[in-house]
Coordinates of C-alpha atoms in Angstrom, one line a residue:
Chain A
M1 CA -103.4 101.8 16.6
A2 CA -100.4 101.2 18.9
E3 CA -97.3 99.6 17.6
L4 CA -94.8 97.3 19.2
H5 CA -91.3 96.5 17.9
I6 CA -89.5 93.4 19.2
I7 CA -85.8 93.7 18.3
G8 CA -83.3 91.2 19.8
Q9 CA -81.7 87.8 19.7
I10 CA -82.1 84.3 21.0
I11 CA -78.6 84.2 22.5
G12 CA -78.2 80.5 23.4
A13 CA -78.8 77.8 25.9
S14 CA -77.1 76.1 28.8
G15 CA -77.7 73.5 31.5
F16 CA -78.8 70.7 29.1
P17 CA -77.3 67.2 29.3
Q18 CA -75.6 67.5 25.9
N19 CA -74.3 70.6 24.1
S20 CA -75.1 70.2 20.4
L21 CA -78.4 72.1 20.5
F22 CA -80.8 74.0 18.3
C23 CA -84.0 75.8 19.0
K24 CA -87.4 76.0 17.2
W25 CA -89.1 79.2 18.2
G26 CA -92.3 81.1 17.5
V27 CA -94.3 84.1 18.8
H28 CA -98.0 83.7 19.7
T29 CA -100.3 86.7 20.0
G30 CA -104.0 87.2 20.6
G31 CA -106.6 88.1 18.0
A32 CA -106.2 91.9 18.3
W33 CA -102.5 91.8 17.1
R34 CA -101.4 92.1 13.5
L35 CA -97.9 91.3 12.3
L36 CA -96.7 94.1 10.1
S37 CA -93.2 92.8 9.3
G38 CA -90.8 90.1 10.4
L39 CA -90.8 86.4 10.8
K40 CA -92.7 85.1 13.7
E41 CA -91.3 81.7 13.8
G42 CA -88.1 80.0 12.8
Q43 CA -85.4 77.5 13.7
T44 CA -81.9 78.4 14.8
Q45 CA -78.6 76.9 13.7
V46 CA -77.1 73.9 15.5
D47 CA -74.2 74.9 17.7
N48 CA -71.7 72.6 19.1
P49 CA -69.5 74.7 21.4
Q50 CA -65.8 74.2 21.6
T51 CA -65.3 75.3 25.1
G52 CA -67.8 75.8 27.9
D53 CA -71.3 74.7 28.6
M54 CA -73.4 77.2 26.6
A55 CA -74.5 76.7 23.0
Y56 CA -74.7 80.0 21.2
W57 CA -77.2 80.7 18.4
S58 CA -77.3 84.5 18.1
H59 CA -80.6 84.2 16.2
P60 CA -82.0 87.6 15.3
I61 CA -85.6 88.5 16.0
D62 CA -87.1 91.7 14.4
L63 CA -90.9 91.9 14.6
H64 CA -93.3 94.8 14.1
Y65 CA -96.8 94.4 15.5
A66 CA -99.8 96.7 15.5
T67 CA -102.5 96.2 18.0
K68 CA -105.9 97.4 19.1
G69 CA -105.9 96.0 22.6
L70 CA -103.7 94.7 25.4
Q71 CA -105.1 91.2 25.5
G72 CA -103.0 88.4 24.0
W73 CA -99.7 90.2 24.6
P74 CA -97.0 88.4 22.6
K75 CA -95.4 85.3 24.0
I76 CA -92.3 83.6 22.7
Y77 CA -92.4 79.8 22.9
L78 CA -89.3 77.6 22.4
Q79 CA -88.5 74.0 21.7
V80 CA -84.9 73.0 22.4
W81 CA -83.6 70.0 20.5
H82 CA -80.4 68.1 20.5
Q83 CA -78.7 66.9 17.3
D84 CA -76.1 64.2 17.7
S85 CA -73.1 63.5 15.5
F86 CA -75.2 61.1 13.4
G87 CA -77.8 63.8 12.7
R88 CA -80.6 62.4 14.9
C89 CA -82.7 64.9 16.7
Q90 CA -84.1 64.5 20.2
L91 CA -86.3 66.8 22.2
Y92 CA -84.6 68.5 25.1
G93 CA -87.2 71.0 26.4
Y94 CA -90.1 73.2 26.0
G95 CA -90.4 76.7 27.4
Y96 CA -92.1 80.0 26.9
C97 CA -91.8 83.5 28.2
H98 CA -93.8 86.7 27.7
V99 CA -92.3 89.4 25.6
P100 CA -91.5 92.3 28.1
S101 CA -94.1 95.0 28.3
S102 CA -91.9 97.9 29.1
P103 CA -89.6 99.6 26.6
G104 CA -85.9 99.2 26.7
H105 CA -83.4 96.3 26.7
H106 CA -84.2 93.2 28.6
R107 CA -82.2 90.1 29.4
I108 CA -84.4 87.1 29.9
S109 CA -83.6 83.5 31.1
C110 CA -86.4 81.2 29.9
V111 CA -86.6 77.9 31.8
T112 CA -87.5 74.7 30.1
W113 CA -89.1 71.4 30.9
R114 CA -89.5 68.0 29.2
P115 CA -92.4 65.6 29.5
L116 CA -91.6 62.5 31.7
G117 CA -92.9 59.1 30.6
S118 CA -93.4 56.0 32.6
W119 CA -90.4 54.3 34.2
Q120 CA -90.1 51.9 31.3
E121 CA -90.0 54.9 28.9
Q122 CA -87.4 56.6 31.0
L123 CA -85.2 53.5 31.0
A124 CA -85.5 53.2 27.2
Q125 CA -84.7 56.9 26.9
M126 CA -81.5 56.4 28.8
F127 CA -80.3 53.8 26.3
V128 CA -81.8 54.8 22.9
G129 CA -82.9 58.4 23.4
G130 CA -86.2 59.7 22.2
G131 CA -88.9 60.2 24.7
P132 CA -92.5 61.6 24.8
Q133 CA -93.4 64.8 23.0
L134 CA -96.4 67.0 23.2
R135 CA -99.0 66.3 20.5
N136 CA -100.3 69.8 20.5
P137 CA -97.5 72.4 20.9
D138 CA -100.1 75.0 22.1
L139 CA -99.6 73.5 25.5
I140 CA -96.2 75.1 25.7
Y141 CA -97.7 78.5 26.4
S142 CA -101.2 77.7 27.6
G143 CA -102.3 76.6 31.0
A144 CA -105.3 74.6 30.1
D145 CA -104.9 70.8 30.6
R146 CA -101.4 71.2 32.1
Y147 CA -102.5 69.2 35.1
R148 CA -102.3 66.0 33.1
L149 CA -98.5 66.3 32.5
H150 CA -95.6 65.1 34.6
T151 CA -92.4 66.8 33.5
E152 CA -88.8 67.1 34.4
T153 CA -86.6 70.2 34.6
M154 CA -84.2 71.0 31.8
G155 CA -81.8 73.9 31.1
T156 CA -82.4 77.6 30.4
V157 CA -82.4 79.6 27.2
E158 CA -81.0 83.1 27.2
L159 CA -82.8 85.8 25.2
E160 CA -82.0 89.4 24.8
L161 CA -85.1 91.4 23.7
G162 CA -85.4 95.1 23.0
I163 CA -88.8 96.6 23.1
I164 CA -89.9 99.8 21.4
M165 CA -93.4 101.0 21.9
R166 CA -95.3 103.6 20.0
H167 CA -98.5 105.5 20.8
F168 CA -99.2 103.4 23.9
D169 CA -99.2 106.5 26.0
K170 CA -101.8 108.1 23.7
Y171 CA -104.2 105.4 24.7
G172 CA -103.4 105.9 28.4
V173 CA -101.4 102.7 28.9
E174 CA -98.7 103.0 31.5
S175 CA -95.7 100.7 31.0
Chain B
M1 CA -104.7 114.8 21.7
E2 CA -102.7 114.6 18.5
T3 CA -98.9 114.2 18.6
T4 CA -97.4 116.8 16.5
S5 CA -94.4 115.6 14.5
N6 CA -92.8 117.7 11.8
S7 CA -90.4 115.0 10.9
S8 CA -91.2 111.5 9.6
V9 CA -87.5 110.5 9.7
F10 CA -85.4 109.8 12.8
L11 CA -81.6 109.4 13.1
L12 CA -79.5 106.9 14.9
T13 CA -75.8 107.9 15.7
V14 CA -73.4 105.1 16.6
N15 CA -70.1 106.0 18.1
G16 CA -68.2 103.0 19.3
Q17 CA -65.3 100.7 19.0
I18 CA -64.5 97.0 18.4
E19 CA -62.5 96.7 21.5
G20 CA -61.0 93.2 21.1
A21 CA -61.6 89.5 21.2
N22 CA -61.2 86.5 23.4
F23 CA -60.2 83.4 21.5
P24 CA -58.4 80.9 23.7
D25 CA -57.1 78.7 20.9
Y26 CA -56.1 81.2 18.2
D27 CA -53.7 84.2 17.7
N28 CA -52.8 86.8 15.0
L29 CA -56.4 87.7 14.2
Y30 CA -58.0 90.5 12.3
C31 CA -61.6 91.4 12.0
K32 CA -64.0 92.6 9.2
Y33 CA -67.2 94.3 10.1
C34 CA -70.3 95.5 8.1
Y35 CA -73.8 96.7 8.9
V36 CA -76.9 94.9 7.9
Y37 CA -80.2 96.9 7.9
G38 CA -83.8 96.8 6.6
H39 CA -85.3 98.5 3.5
D40 CA -86.3 101.6 5.5
W41 CA -82.8 102.4 6.7
A42 CA -80.0 104.2 5.0
P43 CA -76.6 105.3 6.3
T44 CA -76.0 109.0 6.1
T45 CA -72.4 109.4 7.2
G46 CA -69.6 107.1 8.2
L47 CA -68.3 103.9 6.7
E48 CA -70.5 100.9 6.2
E49 CA -67.7 98.3 6.4
G50 CA -64.1 98.0 7.3
I51 CA -61.1 95.9 8.3
T52 CA -59.1 96.1 11.5
Q53 CA -55.4 95.6 12.0
I54 CA -53.9 92.2 12.8
T55 CA -53.4 91.8 16.5
S56 CA -51.6 89.2 18.6
K57 CA -51.6 88.2 22.3
S58 CA -48.9 89.6 24.4
S59 CA -46.9 88.0 27.2
Q60 CA -48.9 89.9 29.8
S61 CA -52.4 89.3 28.6
H62 CA -54.4 86.6 26.7
K63 CA -56.7 89.3 25.3
L64 CA -56.6 90.4 21.7
I65 CA -57.1 94.1 21.3
W66 CA -58.1 96.0 18.2
N67 CA -59.4 99.3 19.6
F68 CA -61.1 100.0 16.2
P69 CA -63.3 103.0 15.8
L70 CA -66.9 102.8 14.6
E71 CA -68.7 106.1 13.7
T72 CA -71.8 105.9 11.6
T73 CA -75.2 107.6 11.4
F74 CA -78.3 106.0 10.0
K75 CA -81.6 107.5 9.1
S76 CA -84.9 105.7 8.9
T77 CA -88.7 106.0 8.9
N78 CA -89.4 102.8 10.8
P79 CA -87.6 100.8 13.5
S80 CA -88.2 97.6 11.6
G81 CA -84.9 96.3 10.2
W82 CA -82.9 98.0 13.0
P83 CA -79.2 97.8 12.0
Q84 CA -77.1 95.0 13.0
L85 CA -73.3 94.9 13.2
V86 CA -71.9 91.8 11.6
V87 CA -68.3 90.9 12.6
S88 CA -66.1 88.2 11.1
V89 CA -62.7 87.3 12.5
Y90 CA -59.9 85.7 10.4
G91 CA -56.5 84.4 11.2
P92 CA -53.7 82.1 9.9
D93 CA -53.8 78.4 10.5
V94 CA -50.8 76.1 11.0
F95 CA -49.8 76.2 7.4
G96 CA -50.2 80.0 6.9
N97 CA -53.5 80.0 5.1
D98 CA -56.1 82.7 6.0
V99 CA -59.1 81.0 7.5
V100 CA -62.2 82.2 9.2
R101 CA -62.2 81.9 13.0
G102 CA -65.7 83.2 13.7
Y103 CA -68.8 85.1 12.6
G104 CA -71.1 87.0 14.9
A105 CA -73.8 89.6 14.8
T106 CA -75.5 91.9 17.3
H107 CA -78.2 94.6 17.0
I108 CA -77.1 98.1 17.6
P109 CA -78.6 99.1 20.9
F110 CA -81.5 101.6 20.7
T111 CA -81.6 103.3 24.1
P112 CA -79.3 106.3 24.2
G113 CA -76.2 105.9 26.3
Q114 CA -73.3 103.5 26.7
H115 CA -73.5 99.8 26.1
I116 CA -71.0 97.0 26.0
R117 CA -71.8 93.9 24.0
T118 CA -69.8 90.6 24.1
I119 CA -70.9 88.6 21.1
P120 CA -70.2 84.9 20.7
M121 CA -68.3 83.9 17.5
F122 CA -69.0 80.7 15.6
V123 CA -67.7 78.9 12.5
P124 CA -69.7 76.6 10.2
E125 CA -68.7 73.0 10.8
P126 CA -68.1 70.3 8.2
T127 CA -70.5 67.4 8.7
W128 CA -68.2 64.5 8.7
R129 CA -64.8 63.8 10.1
L130 CA -62.9 63.2 6.9
Q131 CA -64.0 66.6 5.6
K132 CA -62.8 68.1 8.9
F133 CA -59.3 66.5 8.4
T134 CA -58.9 67.5 4.7
G135 CA -60.1 71.0 5.6
W136 CA -57.4 71.3 8.3
L137 CA -54.8 69.9 5.9
L138 CA -55.5 72.0 2.9
G139 CA -56.7 75.1 4.6
R140 CA -60.1 75.0 2.9
R141 CA -62.6 75.3 5.7
P142 CA -66.3 76.0 5.2
E143 CA -67.1 79.7 5.2
Y144 CA -70.2 81.7 4.4
T145 CA -70.2 83.2 0.9
D146 CA -71.8 86.3 2.3
P147 CA -71.1 87.0 6.0
K148 CA -74.3 89.0 6.2
V149 CA -76.3 85.8 6.4
V150 CA -75.6 85.6 10.1
A151 CA -77.7 88.7 10.6
H152 CA -80.8 87.0 9.1
G153 CA -83.0 84.3 10.6
E154 CA -83.9 82.4 7.4
G155 CA -82.0 79.4 6.2
R156 CA -80.1 78.9 9.4
E157 CA -81.8 75.7 10.3
V158 CA -79.6 73.6 8.0
T159 CA -76.3 75.0 9.3
R160 CA -74.1 73.3 11.9
V161 CA -71.7 75.6 13.7
R162 CA -69.1 75.6 16.5
S163 CA -68.8 78.5 18.8
Q164 CA -65.2 79.2 19.8
G165 CA -64.6 82.8 21.0
F166 CA -66.1 86.2 21.8
V167 CA -65.7 89.8 20.5
T168 CA -66.3 92.8 22.8
I169 CA -67.8 95.9 21.3
S170 CA -68.7 99.1 23.1
F171 CA -71.3 101.5 21.8
H172 CA -72.4 105.1 22.6
I173 CA -75.8 105.7 21.1
M174 CA -77.7 108.9 20.4
T175 CA -81.0 109.1 18.6
K176 CA -82.8 112.2 17.2
D177 CA -86.6 112.6 16.8
M178 CA -87.6 109.2 17.9
K179 CA -89.6 110.6 20.8
R180 CA -91.2 113.2 18.5
M181 CA -92.4 110.4 16.3
G182 CA -94.0 108.7 19.2
Y183 CA -91.5 105.9 19.9
D184 CA -90.7 105.1 23.5
T185 CA -87.4 103.3 23.7
G186 CA -87.1 103.0 27.5
P187 CA -85.0 104.6 30.1
T188 CA -81.7 106.1 29.1
N189 CA -78.6 104.1 30.1
S190 CA -76.3 106.0 32.4
S191 CA -73.7 103.3 32.5
T192 CA -74.6 99.7 32.0
V193 CA -72.5 96.8 31.3
Q194 CA -74.3 94.1 29.4
S195 CA -72.5 90.9 28.5
A196 CA -73.8 87.9 26.6
T197 CA -71.6 85.7 28.7
S198 CA -72.0 86.6 32.3
S199 CA -75.3 85.6 33.8
Q200 CA -75.1 87.8 36.8
S201 CA -75.0 91.2 35.0
R202 CA -78.0 93.3 35.7
D203 CA -79.0 96.9 34.8
A204 CA -77.8 99.5 37.3
Q205 CA -80.8 101.8 36.9

């Protein structure tokens, strides 16, 4: 069995309308993958930066997978939320990116989007916040049924992922 | 074809330094560091934790420089729980009390070669304004009972923090027997500058 280590951090996010942000993240894999150690989902702290635009989380990721096949390569999916000074949370974006498939250190910028409602909902969102959310979070990383959505662009999330691969060359995989 | 490996243990040697920090609002800072690692890891030589000197900004530069050496070797059977360096920065407030100015953590790089990391530093924030004011007045700010908590992912979802500075650390990494055990850690870094802040840095490979 080949093994994959994902060792890195969700560094932070920038480009969102407000700065007090946190992120719910998870890793989705296909059926041939088995998680040997590490947490495959979590939620970061809420950061309110003093200077600058970028909110920093420095949330560590340390996952160890064993796999029998290449299908269902791991994907990281993210939900960026905003928490205001009263403690209310509002969705600011969904995004996903594939875990890199070559060993070494990688710096990834993951783009995010938010579902757009009707013009009445957008007007209400401008005043009281809130807004439509996905009922099924699988849509963040799957392409099926995406054509029904109308979305708007939001900011980017920076990740630093280090990949260690073991025994992939024994099975003839080039990466 | 079977990979022959006489050893089931690999070594990671870290030679580096905590170069300095960038805190626009604070001065006279010192730094404490420690390593956090998983169950399969153990340090073989070198210090696991330490404290730097107190440094101040000079008239020529707004940078705070520590130039503090880090020399440690770890051994392990498994890359899970790869060591992280946890850094906490402290300094005096207006009344002379020693308060925390930031916590941060980064994984030790695993590709052999030179690496520079700029890690953001954040402090836990009190939830309401009155607590912020009394904290400022009495010098009793929220801090973590164990700084190692910033190296873990669990339990962070209830914390509110404010990021207010950066610490720069440079590493020179060597590993032994990782290839022999079948681990591929990617191309060796000849000279790469990787920063958590600049978005235009890219590998020069």
